[in-house]
Coordinates of C-alpha atoms in Angstrom, one line a residue:
M231 CA -5.0 11.7 3.5
N232 CA -3.3 14.1 6.0
V233 CA -3.3 11.3 8.6
L234 CA -1.0 9.3 6.3
L235 CA 1.5 12.2 6.4
V236 CA 1.9 11.9 10.2
L237 CA 2.0 8.1 10.3
P238 CA 5.9 7.9 10.1
A239 CA 6.2 10.2 13.1
V240 CA 3.5 8.4 15.0
A241 CA 5.2 5.0 14.3
V242 CA 8.5 6.3 15.6
I243 CA 7.0 7.6 18.8
L244 CA 5.0 4.4 19.4
F245 CA 8.1 2.3 18.8
Q246 CA 10.1 4.3 21.3
A247 CA 7.3 4.4 23.8
G248 CA 6.6 0.6 23.9
G249 CA 8.7 -1.2 21.4
P250 CA 7.6 -3.2 18.4
M251 CA 4.7 -4.9 20.2
M252 CA 3.0 -1.6 21.0
L253 CA 3.7 -0.4 17.4
L254 CA 2.1 -3.5 15.9
T255 CA -0.9 -3.4 18.4
Q256 CA -1.7 0.3 17.8
T257 CA -1.2 -0.1 14.0
S258 CA -3.7 -3.0 13.9
W259 CA -6.2 -0.9 15.8
M260 CA -5.8 1.9 13.3
A261 CA -6.3 -0.5 10.4
Q262 CA -9.4 -2.0 12.0
V263 CA -11.0 1.4 12.5
Q264 CA -10.3 2.4 8.9
L265 CA -11.7 -1.0 7.7
V266 CA -15.0 -0.3 9.7
I267 CA -15.3 3.2 8.2
A268 CA -14.7 1.9 4.7
M269 CA -17.0 -1.1 5.0
P270 CA -20.0 0.6 3.2
F271 CA -17.8 1.3 0.2
L272 CA -15.9 -2.0 0.2
R273 CA -19.2 -4.0 0.0
N274 CA -20.1 -2.6 -3.3
H275 CA -17.1 -1.0 -4.9
A276 CA -14.0 -2.5 -3.2
R277 CA -11.8 -2.4 -6.4
A278 CA -12.7 1.2 -7.2
Y279 CA -12.1 2.2 -3.5
F280 CA -8.6 0.9 -3.4
S281 CA -7.6 1.8 -6.9
Q282 CA -8.8 5.4 -6.6
A283 CA -7.6 6.0 -3.1
F284 CA -4.0 5.0 -4.0
D285 CA -3.8 5.9 -7.6
M286 CA -0.3 7.2 -8.1
R287 CA -0.9 7.9 -11.8
R288 CA -3.7 10.3 -11.2
Q289 CA -3.3 13.7 -12.9
F290 CA -4.2 16.9 -10.9
L291 CA -5.8 20.0 -12.4
Y292 CA -3.2 22.8 -12.6
E293 CA -5.9 25.5 -12.1
W294 CA -6.6 24.3 -8.5
T295 CA -3.0 24.1 -7.3
V296 CA -2.1 26.4 -4.4
N297 CA 1.6 25.4 -4.0
W298 CA 3.0 24.8 -7.5
R299 CA 1.5 27.6 -9.6
F300 CA 5.0 29.1 -10.2
V301 CA 6.0 25.8 -11.9
P302 CA 5.2 25.6 -15.6
E303 CA 2.1 23.4 -16.3
E304 CA 4.0 20.9 -18.4
V305 CA 6.4 20.4 -15.5
F306 CA 3.6 20.2 -13.0
L307 CA 1.9 17.4 -15.0
S308 CA 5.2 15.5 -15.7
R309 CA 6.0 12.1 -14.1
N310 CA 9.5 13.2 -13.3
F311 CA 8.2 16.0 -11.1
A312 CA 6.0 13.6 -9.2
I313 CA 8.8 11.1 -8.7
G314 CA 11.1 13.9 -7.5
L315 CA 8.6 15.0 -4.9
V316 CA 8.3 11.5 -3.6
V317 CA 12.1 11.1 -3.4
A318 CA 12.4 14.5 -1.6
H319 CA 9.6 13.5 0.9
A320 CA 11.3 10.1 1.7
T321 CA 14.7 11.8 2.0
L322 CA 13.5 14.4 4.5
L323 CA 11.7 11.8 6.6
V324 CA 14.8 9.6 6.8
F325 CA 17.0 12.7 7.5
F326 CA 14.7 13.8 10.4
L327 CA 14.5 10.2 11.7
T328 CA 18.2 9.8 12.0
T329 CA 19.0 13.3 13.3
R330 CA 16.0 14.3 15.4
W331 CA 13.2 11.8 15.9
L332 CA 15.3 9.1 17.5
K333 CA 16.7 11.5 20.2
P334 CA 15.1 9.6 23.0
M335 CA 17.2 6.6 21.9
G336 CA 20.3 8.8 21.4
N337 CA 19.7 9.3 17.6
S338 CA 21.0 5.8 17.0
L339 CA 19.6 3.5 14.3
R340 CA 21.8 0.8 15.7
V341 CA 20.0 1.0 19.0
A342 CA 16.6 1.0 17.3
F343 CA 17.5 -2.1 15.3
H344 CA 18.7 -3.8 18.4
Y345 CA 15.4 -3.1 20.2
L346 CA 13.6 -4.6 17.2
L347 CA 15.2 -7.9 18.0
E348 CA 15.6 -7.7 21.7
A349 CA 13.4 -5.7 24.2
P350 CA 15.3 -3.1 26.2
S351 CA 15.8 -3.5 29.9
E352 CA 13.2 -2.0 32.2
D353 CA 15.6 0.8 33.2
A354 CA 16.4 1.7 29.6
R355 CA 12.7 1.6 28.7
K356 CA 11.9 4.0 31.5
L357 CA 14.7 6.3 30.5
I358 CA 13.4 6.4 26.8
E359 CA 9.8 7.0 27.9
S360 CA 10.8 9.9 30.2
R361 CA 12.2 11.7 27.1
L362 CA 9.0 11.4 25.1
T363 CA 7.7 14.7 26.4
P364 CA 4.6 16.4 25.1
D365 CA 6.7 19.0 23.3
F366 CA 8.8 16.3 21.6
I367 CA 5.7 14.3 20.5
L368 CA 3.8 17.3 19.2
T369 CA 6.8 18.8 17.4
T370 CA 7.6 15.4 15.8
I371 CA 4.1 14.8 14.5
L372 CA 3.6 18.4 13.2
T373 CA 7.0 18.3 11.5
A374 CA 6.1 15.1 9.6
N375 CA 2.9 16.7 8.5
T376 CA 4.6 19.9 7.3
I377 CA 7.2 17.8 5.4
G378 CA 4.4 16.0 3.7
M379 CA 2.7 19.3 2.8
L380 CA 6.0 20.7 1.5
C381 CA 6.5 17.8 -0.8
A382 CA 2.8 17.3 -1.8
R383 CA 2.2 17.0 -5.5
T384 CA -0.6 19.6 -5.2
L385 CA -2.4 21.4 -2.5
H386 CA -6.0 22.7 -2.7
P387 CA -7.4 25.6 -0.7
Q388 CA -9.2 23.3 1.7
F389 CA -6.0 21.7 2.7
F390 CA -5.1 24.8 4.6
S391 CA -6.9 23.3 7.6
W392 CA -4.0 20.8 7.9
I393 CA -1.4 23.5 8.7
A394 CA -3.4 26.5 9.8
W395 CA -2.1 26.1 13.4
A396 CA 0.8 23.6 12.8
T397 CA 3.1 26.0 11.0
P398 CA 2.7 28.8 13.5
Y399 CA 3.5 26.4 16.3
L400 CA 6.7 25.2 14.6
L401 CA 7.7 28.7 13.8
W402 CA 7.3 29.7 17.5
R403 CA 9.3 26.6 18.5
S404 CA 12.1 27.8 16.2
K405 CA 14.7 30.4 17.1
L406 CA 13.4 33.0 14.6
N407 CA 12.8 36.5 15.7
P408 CA 9.2 36.9 16.8
A409 CA 8.6 39.7 14.4
L410 CA 9.7 37.4 11.5
V411 CA 7.4 34.7 12.8
Y412 CA 4.4 37.2 12.5
V413 CA 5.5 38.1 9.0
L414 CA 5.6 34.5 7.9
W415 CA 2.4 33.7 9.6
L416 CA 0.6 36.6 7.9
G417 CA 2.2 35.7 4.5
Q418 CA 0.9 32.2 4.9
E419 CA -2.7 33.4 5.6
L420 CA -2.7 35.8 2.7
A421 CA -1.2 33.3 0.2
W422 CA -3.6 30.5 1.0
N423 CA -6.6 32.8 0.8
Q424 CA -5.6 34.0 -2.7
F425 CA -7.8 32.5 -5.4
P426 CA -7.0 31.7 -8.0
S427 CA -3.4 31.3 -6.8
T428 CA -0.6 33.3 -8.5
D429 CA 3.1 32.7 -8.9
L430 CA 3.8 34.9 -5.9
S431 CA 1.2 33.3 -3.6
S432 CA 2.4 29.8 -4.4
K433 CA 6.0 30.8 -3.8
I434 CA 5.0 32.1 -0.4
V435 CA 3.1 28.9 0.4
V436 CA 6.1 26.7 -0.4
G437 CA 8.6 29.2 1.1
V438 CA 6.9 29.3 4.5
L439 CA 6.6 25.5 4.6
A440 CA 10.3 25.2 3.7
V441 CA 11.3 27.8 6.3
A442 CA 9.3 26.0 9.0
V443 CA 10.9 22.6 8.2
L444 CA 14.4 24.1 8.1
E445 CA 14.1 26.2 11.3
I446 CA 12.6 23.5 13.4
W447 CA 15.5 21.2 12.4
I448 CA 17.9 24.0 13.4
A449 CA 16.1 24.8 16.7
T450 CA 16.1 21.2 17.9
D451 CA 19.8 20.6 17.0
D452 CA 21.2 21.0 20.6
E453 CA 17.8 20.5 22.3
K454 CA 17.8 17.6 24.7
P455 CA 14.5 16.1 25.7
A456 CA 13.9 17.0 29.3
P457 CA 13.9 13.9 31.6
K458 CA 10.6 13.5 33.4
N459 CA 10.1 11.4 36.5
I460 CA 13.2 9.3 35.9
P461 CA 13.8 6.9 38.8
P462 CA 16.9 7.7 40.8
E463 CA 18.3 4.2 40.2
V464 CA 18.2 4.8 36.4
L465 CA 20.0 8.1 36.7
D466 CA 22.6 6.4 38.9
Q467 CA 23.0 3.6 36.3
V468 CA 23.5 6.1 33.5
Q469 CA 26.1 8.1 35.5
R470 CA 28.0 4.9 36.4
H471 CA 28.0 3.9 32.7
K472 CA 29.4 7.3 31.7
A473 CA 32.1 7.1 34.4
S474 CA 33.1 3.6 33.3
R475 CA 33.5 4.7 29.7
Q476 CA 35.6 7.8 30.7
K477 CA 37.8 5.6 32.8
Q478 CA 38.4 3.1 30.0
A479 CA 39.3 6.0 27.6
T480 CA 41.8 7.4 30.2
V481 CA 43.4 4.0 30.7
Q482 CA 43.8 3.5 27.0
E483 CA 45.3 7.0 26.6
V484 CA 48.0 6.6 29.3
P485 CA 49.9 3.8 27.7
K486 CA 50.0 5.7 24.4
K487 CA 51.5 8.8 26.2
D488 CA 54.0 6.6 28.0
S489 CA 55.0 4.9 24.8
H490 CA 55.4 8.3 23.1
R491 CA 57.7 9.5 26.0
K492 CA 59.8 6.3 25.7
Q493 CA 60.3 6.8 22.0
V494 CA 61.3 10.5 22.5
T495 CA 63.7 9.5 25.3
F496 CA 65.2 6.7 23.2
H497 CA 65.8 9.1 20.2
A498 CA 67.3 11.7 22.5
D499 CA 69.8 9.1 24.0
V500 CA 70.8 8.0 20.5
K501 CA 71.6 11.5 19.5
A502 CA 73.6 12.0 22.7
D503 CA 75.6 8.9 22.0
K504 CA 76.4 10.2 18.5

């Protein structure tokens, strides 16, 4: 299931790396691999396989939860709580998509929708690909995983393997003081190894995940993906485009100033005549 948590980030990266065709191709390969793995179950119990794998009405045991022990059991088992977590998960994904994960495309949904309908030019594609650095890819995927863990309806002790090294990496990528990073890392280790979980341990689990998500968003605010192996002609094209836009803005600004000066002069002449 943890693979599903990172799929949104993987989809965004594939789309920016090769457009909709690459995204569809790679997604189809993933589906085929999953189909082959599931074949022994599908032959005999296909209905049970799909119904149990994606049963949104399933109730989890309160005694096993690691992350929501501090929430009353009746709230933990309520449908509203489950729906709220799904809404929070979707909201955070969209928020990071529009403010961080589309940075190679300039954080522009308009550009992304445009590339869905029309493939980018060769120069634009190379420029976008150059910004998909290993740091950007790893940070994006692990952030999506951590967001999913933060909004999970329940976490069991074995799920610690999903974030054992992901959260420390995100904390180190943030701008937190190294001493605080060690404290959060140690707190996470102790909280996850507490069984049965307590109110305090579950608060620490959720708190560390929340801090990791918040701090990685803050840390990547003014961070620009470092260009890598950009062809000189692409850089030249980008610089010409910027210069052209600045020139247009200047040309539009000059008439406004001249008009303002004429109005001021006119009013001054009128007062002088009076």
